[in-house]
Short mmCIF file of C-alpha atoms and ligand atoms in Angstrom, two decimals:
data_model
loop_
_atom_site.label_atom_id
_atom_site.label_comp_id
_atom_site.label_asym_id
_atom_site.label_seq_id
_atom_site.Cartn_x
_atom_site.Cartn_y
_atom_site.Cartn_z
CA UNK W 1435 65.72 82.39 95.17
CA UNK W 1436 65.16 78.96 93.77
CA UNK W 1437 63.54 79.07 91.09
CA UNK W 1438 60.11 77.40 90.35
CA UNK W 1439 61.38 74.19 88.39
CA UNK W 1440 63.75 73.34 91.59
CA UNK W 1441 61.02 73.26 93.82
CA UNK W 1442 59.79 69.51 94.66
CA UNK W 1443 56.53 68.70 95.09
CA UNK W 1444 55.78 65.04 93.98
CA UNK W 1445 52.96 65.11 90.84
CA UNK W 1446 50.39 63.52 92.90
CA UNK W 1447 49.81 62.32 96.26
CA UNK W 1448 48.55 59.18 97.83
CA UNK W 1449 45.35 60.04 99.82
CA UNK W 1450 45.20 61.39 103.12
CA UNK W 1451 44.68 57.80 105.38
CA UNK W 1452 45.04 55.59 102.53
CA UNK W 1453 45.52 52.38 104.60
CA UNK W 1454 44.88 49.89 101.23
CA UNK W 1455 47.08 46.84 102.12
CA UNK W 1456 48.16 47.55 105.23
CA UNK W 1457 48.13 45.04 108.02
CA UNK W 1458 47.01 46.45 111.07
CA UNK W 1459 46.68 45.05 114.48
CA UNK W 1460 44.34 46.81 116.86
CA UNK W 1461 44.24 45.98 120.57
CA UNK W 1462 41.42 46.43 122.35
CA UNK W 1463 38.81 45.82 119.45
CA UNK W 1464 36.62 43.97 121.05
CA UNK W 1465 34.52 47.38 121.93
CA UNK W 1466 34.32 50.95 122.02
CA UNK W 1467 37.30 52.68 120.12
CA UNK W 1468 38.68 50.09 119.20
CA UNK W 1469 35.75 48.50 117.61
CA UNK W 1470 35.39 52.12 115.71
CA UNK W 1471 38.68 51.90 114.38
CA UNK W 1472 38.64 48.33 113.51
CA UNK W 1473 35.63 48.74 111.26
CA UNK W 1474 37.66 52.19 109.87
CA UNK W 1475 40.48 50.47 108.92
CA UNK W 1476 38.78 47.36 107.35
CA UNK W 1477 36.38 49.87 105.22
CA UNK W 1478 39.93 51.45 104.34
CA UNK W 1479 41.17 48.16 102.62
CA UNK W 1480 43.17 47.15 105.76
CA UNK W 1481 43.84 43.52 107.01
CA UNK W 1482 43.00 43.66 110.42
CA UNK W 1483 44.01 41.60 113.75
CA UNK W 1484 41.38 42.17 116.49
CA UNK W 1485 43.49 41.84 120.11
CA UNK W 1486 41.33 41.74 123.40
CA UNK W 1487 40.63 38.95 126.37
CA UNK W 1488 36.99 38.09 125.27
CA UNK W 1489 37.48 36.16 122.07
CA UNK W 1490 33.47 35.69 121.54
CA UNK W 1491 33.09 39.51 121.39
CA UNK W 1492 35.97 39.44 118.75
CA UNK W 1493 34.55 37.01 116.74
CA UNK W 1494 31.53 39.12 116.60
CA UNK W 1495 33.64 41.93 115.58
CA UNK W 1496 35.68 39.56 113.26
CA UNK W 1497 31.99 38.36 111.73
CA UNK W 1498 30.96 42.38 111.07
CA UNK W 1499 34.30 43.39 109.30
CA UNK W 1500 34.27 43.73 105.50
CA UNK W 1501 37.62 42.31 104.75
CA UNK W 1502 39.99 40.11 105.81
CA UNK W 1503 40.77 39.84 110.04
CA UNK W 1504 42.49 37.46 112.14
CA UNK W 1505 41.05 37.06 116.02
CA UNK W 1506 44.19 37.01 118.56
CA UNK W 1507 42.44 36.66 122.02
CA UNK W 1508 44.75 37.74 124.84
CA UNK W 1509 46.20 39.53 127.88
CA UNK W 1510 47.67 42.95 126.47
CA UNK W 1511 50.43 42.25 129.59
CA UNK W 1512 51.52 38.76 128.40
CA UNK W 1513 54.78 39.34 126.43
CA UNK W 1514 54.33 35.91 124.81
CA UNK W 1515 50.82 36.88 123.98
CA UNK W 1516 52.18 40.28 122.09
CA UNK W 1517 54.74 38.08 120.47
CA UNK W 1518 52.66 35.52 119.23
CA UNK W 1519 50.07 38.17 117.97
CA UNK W 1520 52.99 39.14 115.53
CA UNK W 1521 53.71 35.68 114.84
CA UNK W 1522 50.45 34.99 114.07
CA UNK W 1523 49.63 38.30 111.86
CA UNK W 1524 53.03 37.90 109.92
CA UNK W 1525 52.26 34.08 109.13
CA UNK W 1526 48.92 35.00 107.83
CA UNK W 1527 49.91 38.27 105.76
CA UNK W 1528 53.23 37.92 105.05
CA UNK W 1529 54.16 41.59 107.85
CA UNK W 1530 52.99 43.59 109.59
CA UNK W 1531 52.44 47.42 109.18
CA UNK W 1532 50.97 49.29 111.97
CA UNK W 1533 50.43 48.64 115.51
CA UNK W 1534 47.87 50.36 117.49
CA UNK W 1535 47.90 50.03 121.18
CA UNK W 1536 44.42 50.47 122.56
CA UNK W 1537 43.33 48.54 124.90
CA UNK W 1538 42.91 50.12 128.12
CA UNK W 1539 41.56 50.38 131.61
CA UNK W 1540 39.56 53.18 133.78
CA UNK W 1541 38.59 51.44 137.14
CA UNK W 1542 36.77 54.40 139.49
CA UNK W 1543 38.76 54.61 141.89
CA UNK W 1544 39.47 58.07 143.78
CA UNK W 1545 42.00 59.88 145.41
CA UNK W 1546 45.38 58.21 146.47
CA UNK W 1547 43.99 56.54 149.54
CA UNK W 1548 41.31 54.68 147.70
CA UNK W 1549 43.74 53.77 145.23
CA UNK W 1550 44.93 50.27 146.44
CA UNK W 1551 48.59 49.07 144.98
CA UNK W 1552 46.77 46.52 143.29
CA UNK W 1553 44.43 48.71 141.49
CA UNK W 1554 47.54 51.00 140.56
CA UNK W 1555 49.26 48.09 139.10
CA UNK W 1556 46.53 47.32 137.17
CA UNK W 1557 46.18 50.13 135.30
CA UNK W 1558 50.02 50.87 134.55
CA UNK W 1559 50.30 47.00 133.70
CA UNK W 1560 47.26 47.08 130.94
CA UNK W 1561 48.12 50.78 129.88
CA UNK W 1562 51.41 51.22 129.57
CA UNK W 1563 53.33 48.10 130.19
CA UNK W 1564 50.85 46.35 127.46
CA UNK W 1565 51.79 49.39 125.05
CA UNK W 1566 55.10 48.65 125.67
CA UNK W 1567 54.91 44.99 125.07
CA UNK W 1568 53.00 45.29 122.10
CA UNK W 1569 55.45 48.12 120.44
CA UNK W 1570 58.23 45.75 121.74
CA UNK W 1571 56.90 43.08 119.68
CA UNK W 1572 56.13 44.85 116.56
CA UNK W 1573 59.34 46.48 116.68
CA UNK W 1574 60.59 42.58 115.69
CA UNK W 1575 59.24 43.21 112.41
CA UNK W 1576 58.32 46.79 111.27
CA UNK W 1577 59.91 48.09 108.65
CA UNK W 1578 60.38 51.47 106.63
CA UNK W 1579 56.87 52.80 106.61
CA UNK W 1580 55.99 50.64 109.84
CA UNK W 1581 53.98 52.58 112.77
CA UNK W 1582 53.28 52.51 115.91
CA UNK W 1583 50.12 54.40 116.93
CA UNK W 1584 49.13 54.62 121.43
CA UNK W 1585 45.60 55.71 122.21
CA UNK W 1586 46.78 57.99 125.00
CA UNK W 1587 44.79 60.71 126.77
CA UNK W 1588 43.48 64.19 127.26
CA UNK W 1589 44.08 62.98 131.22
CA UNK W 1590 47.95 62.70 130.81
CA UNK W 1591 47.92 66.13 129.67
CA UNK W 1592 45.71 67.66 132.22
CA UNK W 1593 44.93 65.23 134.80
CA UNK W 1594 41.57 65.07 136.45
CA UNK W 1595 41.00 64.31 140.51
CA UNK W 1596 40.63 60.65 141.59
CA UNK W 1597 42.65 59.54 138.82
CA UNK W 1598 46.05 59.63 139.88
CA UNK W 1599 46.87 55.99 138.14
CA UNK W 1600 45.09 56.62 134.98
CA UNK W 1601 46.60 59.96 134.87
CA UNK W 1602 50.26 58.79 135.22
CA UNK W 1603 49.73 55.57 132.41
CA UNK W 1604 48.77 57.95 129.96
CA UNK W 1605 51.64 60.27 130.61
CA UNK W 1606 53.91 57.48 130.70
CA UNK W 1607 52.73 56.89 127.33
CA UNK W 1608 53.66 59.84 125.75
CA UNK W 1609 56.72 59.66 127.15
CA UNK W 1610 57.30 55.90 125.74
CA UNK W 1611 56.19 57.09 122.24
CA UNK W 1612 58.69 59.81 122.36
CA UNK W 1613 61.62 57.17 123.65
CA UNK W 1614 60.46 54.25 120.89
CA UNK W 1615 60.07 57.10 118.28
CA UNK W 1616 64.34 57.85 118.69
CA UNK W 1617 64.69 54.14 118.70
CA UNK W 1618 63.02 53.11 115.93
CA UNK W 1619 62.98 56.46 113.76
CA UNK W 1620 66.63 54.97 111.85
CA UNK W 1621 64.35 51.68 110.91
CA UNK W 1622 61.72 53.76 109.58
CA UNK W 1623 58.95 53.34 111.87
CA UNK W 1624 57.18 56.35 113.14
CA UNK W 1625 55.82 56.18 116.87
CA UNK W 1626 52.98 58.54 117.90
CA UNK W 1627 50.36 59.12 120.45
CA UNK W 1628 46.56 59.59 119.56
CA UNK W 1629 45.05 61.71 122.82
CA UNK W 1630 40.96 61.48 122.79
CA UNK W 1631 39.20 63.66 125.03
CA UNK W 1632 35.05 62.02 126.12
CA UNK W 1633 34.19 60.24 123.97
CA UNK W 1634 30.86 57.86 123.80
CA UNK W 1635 31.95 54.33 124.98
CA UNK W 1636 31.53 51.62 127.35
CA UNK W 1637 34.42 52.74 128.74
CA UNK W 1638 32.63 56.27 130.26
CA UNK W 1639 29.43 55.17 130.91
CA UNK W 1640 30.36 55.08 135.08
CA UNK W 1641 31.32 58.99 134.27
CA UNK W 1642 29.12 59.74 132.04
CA UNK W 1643 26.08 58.93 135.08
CA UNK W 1644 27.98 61.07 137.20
CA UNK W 1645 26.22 64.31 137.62
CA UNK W 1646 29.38 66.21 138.45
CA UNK W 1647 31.87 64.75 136.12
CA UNK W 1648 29.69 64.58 133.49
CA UNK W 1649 28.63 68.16 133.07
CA UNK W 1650 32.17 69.41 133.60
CA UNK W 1651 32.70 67.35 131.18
CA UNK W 1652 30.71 69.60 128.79
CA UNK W 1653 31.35 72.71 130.30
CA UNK W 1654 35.46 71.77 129.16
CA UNK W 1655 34.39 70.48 126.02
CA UNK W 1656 34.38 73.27 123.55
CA UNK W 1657 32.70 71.95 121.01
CA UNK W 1658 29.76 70.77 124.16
CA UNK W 1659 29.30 67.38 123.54
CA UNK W 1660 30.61 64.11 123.73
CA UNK W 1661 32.86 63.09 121.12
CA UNK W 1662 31.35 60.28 118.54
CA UNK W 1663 34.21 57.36 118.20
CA UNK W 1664 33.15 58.48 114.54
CA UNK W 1665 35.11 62.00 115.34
CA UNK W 1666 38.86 59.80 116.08
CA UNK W 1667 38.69 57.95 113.16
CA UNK W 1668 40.69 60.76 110.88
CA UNK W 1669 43.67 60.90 113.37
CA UNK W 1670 44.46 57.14 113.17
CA UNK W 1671 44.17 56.42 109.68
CA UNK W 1672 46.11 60.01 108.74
CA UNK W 1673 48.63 58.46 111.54
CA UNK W 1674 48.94 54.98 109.48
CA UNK W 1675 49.06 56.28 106.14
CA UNK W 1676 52.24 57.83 104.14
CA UNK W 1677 50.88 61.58 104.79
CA UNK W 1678 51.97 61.44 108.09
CA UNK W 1679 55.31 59.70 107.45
CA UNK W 1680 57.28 62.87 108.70
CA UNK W 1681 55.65 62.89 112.36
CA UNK W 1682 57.13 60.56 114.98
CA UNK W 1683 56.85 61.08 118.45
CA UNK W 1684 53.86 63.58 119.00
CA UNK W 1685 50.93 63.97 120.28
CA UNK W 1686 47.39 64.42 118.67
CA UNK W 1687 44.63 65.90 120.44
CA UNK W 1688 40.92 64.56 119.43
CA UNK W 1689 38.83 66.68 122.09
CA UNK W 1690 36.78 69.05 121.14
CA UNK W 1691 38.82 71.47 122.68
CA UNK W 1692 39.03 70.10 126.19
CA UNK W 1693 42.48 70.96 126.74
CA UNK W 1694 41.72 74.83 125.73
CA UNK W 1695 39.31 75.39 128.93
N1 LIG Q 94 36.24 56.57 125.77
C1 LIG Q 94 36.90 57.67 126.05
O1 LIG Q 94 36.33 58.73 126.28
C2 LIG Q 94 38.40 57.65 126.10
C3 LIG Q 94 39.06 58.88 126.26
C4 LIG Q 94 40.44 58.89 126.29
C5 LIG Q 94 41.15 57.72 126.11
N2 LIG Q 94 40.48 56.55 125.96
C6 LIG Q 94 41.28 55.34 125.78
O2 LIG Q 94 40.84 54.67 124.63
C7 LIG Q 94 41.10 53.28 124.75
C8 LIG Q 94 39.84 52.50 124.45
O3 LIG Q 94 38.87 52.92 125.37
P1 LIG Q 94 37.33 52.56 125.21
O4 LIG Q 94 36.61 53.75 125.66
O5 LIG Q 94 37.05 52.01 123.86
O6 LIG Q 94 37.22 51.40 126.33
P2 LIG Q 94 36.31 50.11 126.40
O7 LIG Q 94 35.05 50.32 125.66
O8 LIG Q 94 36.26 49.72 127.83
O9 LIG Q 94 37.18 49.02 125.60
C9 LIG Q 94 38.42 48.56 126.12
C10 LIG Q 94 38.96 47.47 125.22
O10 LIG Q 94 40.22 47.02 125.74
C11 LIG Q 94 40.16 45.58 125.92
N3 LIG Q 94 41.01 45.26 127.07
C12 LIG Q 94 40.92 45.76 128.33
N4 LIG Q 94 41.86 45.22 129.10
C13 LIG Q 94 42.59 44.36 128.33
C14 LIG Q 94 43.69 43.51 128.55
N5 LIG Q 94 44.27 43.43 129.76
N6 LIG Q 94 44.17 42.78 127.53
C15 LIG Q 94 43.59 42.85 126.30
N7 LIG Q 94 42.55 43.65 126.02
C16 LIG Q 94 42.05 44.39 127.03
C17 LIG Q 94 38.66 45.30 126.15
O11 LIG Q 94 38.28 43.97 125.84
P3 LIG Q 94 38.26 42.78 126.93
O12 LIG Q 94 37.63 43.33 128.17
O13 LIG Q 94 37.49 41.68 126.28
O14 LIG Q 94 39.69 42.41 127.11
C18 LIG Q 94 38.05 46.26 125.12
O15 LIG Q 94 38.14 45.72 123.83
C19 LIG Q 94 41.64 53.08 126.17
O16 LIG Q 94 43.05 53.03 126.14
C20 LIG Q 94 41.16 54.33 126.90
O17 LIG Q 94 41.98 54.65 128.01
C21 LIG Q 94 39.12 56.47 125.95
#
């Protein structure tokens, strides 16, 4: 047995979801969970770019943030919008260090007849083809250390009924993050996929009125409530700091215990 002098434990370690420095881009800040984790990181001692179409709500955002931030307003499915994010974030801070792809869509739609092709498109295009252009472009310029964090979803674990499009974006995304994790693992970047379960936000408020959904909702949630955007905050910042720095290409479950019922 080795003995206890041969045993390597560094003499102190940085904090959990220290995220001092770090320049951060979060799409979809505008609102909702993304809003949350903007105002997370910044309290952290992040720099932080705020990505989303309405560039009046991000400047309100922007305006609310204690430290420094940079408003990119865009289209999530624009490759030269993703691109000149990075552009834009690396001119201003010199790099860029983690990449969180939030932004997202959840039209109510139904089961696969009520689901028009244009509806599907939309949400694969904003979900997971925006992911993928984002982590595309941030790939350009991440280096050792650099991360890539998806807000994925307790739905592309278990999907629910009548949301067959939703469902499938937020698989693909765990499958992406498991892909751009082997890719980019010999650079250094870590890729990972944040999966909320309900959680208070503009976002729900169409399920949340439901009387069906919304008490199943509950009676899966076993913790029965609604999750606070409060409750995600840990995951992302323990994603984007060194503690995490051995973890690429998983998922992390912020529900409550949804999936466990
Ligand atoms: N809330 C939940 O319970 C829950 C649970 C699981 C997963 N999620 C996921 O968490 C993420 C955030 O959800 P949320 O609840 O915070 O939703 P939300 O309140 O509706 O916010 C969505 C954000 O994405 C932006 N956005 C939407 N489409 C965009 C596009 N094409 N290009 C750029 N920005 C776009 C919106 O701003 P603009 O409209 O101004 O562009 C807004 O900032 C989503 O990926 C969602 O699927 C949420």
């Amino acid at each position: 047995m080795a003995g206890a002098d041969e045993i390597h434990i560094p003499a102190a370690f940085t904090p959990v979801g220290d995220v001092r420095g770090r320049r951060v881009v979060v799409t979809g800040a505008s609102r909702g969970l993304g809003r949350v984790l903007a105002h997370a990181f910044s309290r952290g001692g992040a720099s932080v770019a705020l990505v989303a179409r309405t560039e009046a709500d991000l400047k309100e955002v922007a305006g609310e943030l204690p430290g420094p931030s940079l408003v990119c307003a865009g289209e999530v499915t624009d490759e030269a919008f993703n691109e000149a994010v990075v552009d834009a974030v690396v001119g201003e801070w010199g790099g860029l260090d983690v990449w969180i792809a939030n932004a997202g869509v959840s039209p109510v739609v139904g089961g696969p007849r009520r689901t028009t092709a244009a509806q599907w498109r939309e949400v694969i295009d904003v979900n997971l083809t925006g992911a993928f252009l984002g982590a595309r472009a941030a790939a350009r310029v991440l280096g050792a250390g650099g991360r890539i964090i998806f807000t994925g979803s307790v739905i592309g674990e278990r999907p629910r009924e009548g949301l067959s499009a939703y469902s499938a974006s937020k698989a693909g995304l765990v499958g992406l993050a498991k892909a751009l994790a082997l890719d980019l693992g010999p650079a250094g970047v870590t890729v990972n996929v944040v999966a909320p379960g309900w959680f208070d936000s503009p976002l729900v408020e169409p399920w949340k009125r439901h009387p069906e959904l919304g008490a199943a909702v509950l009676a899966h949630t076993v913790q029965g409530r609604w999750g606070d955007p409060a409750d995600l905050v840990g995951a992302y910042l323990f994603l984007a700091s060194d503690a995490s720095a051995f973890m690429t290409g998983t998922v992390l479950d912020v529900d409550g215990g949804y999936l466990l019922v």
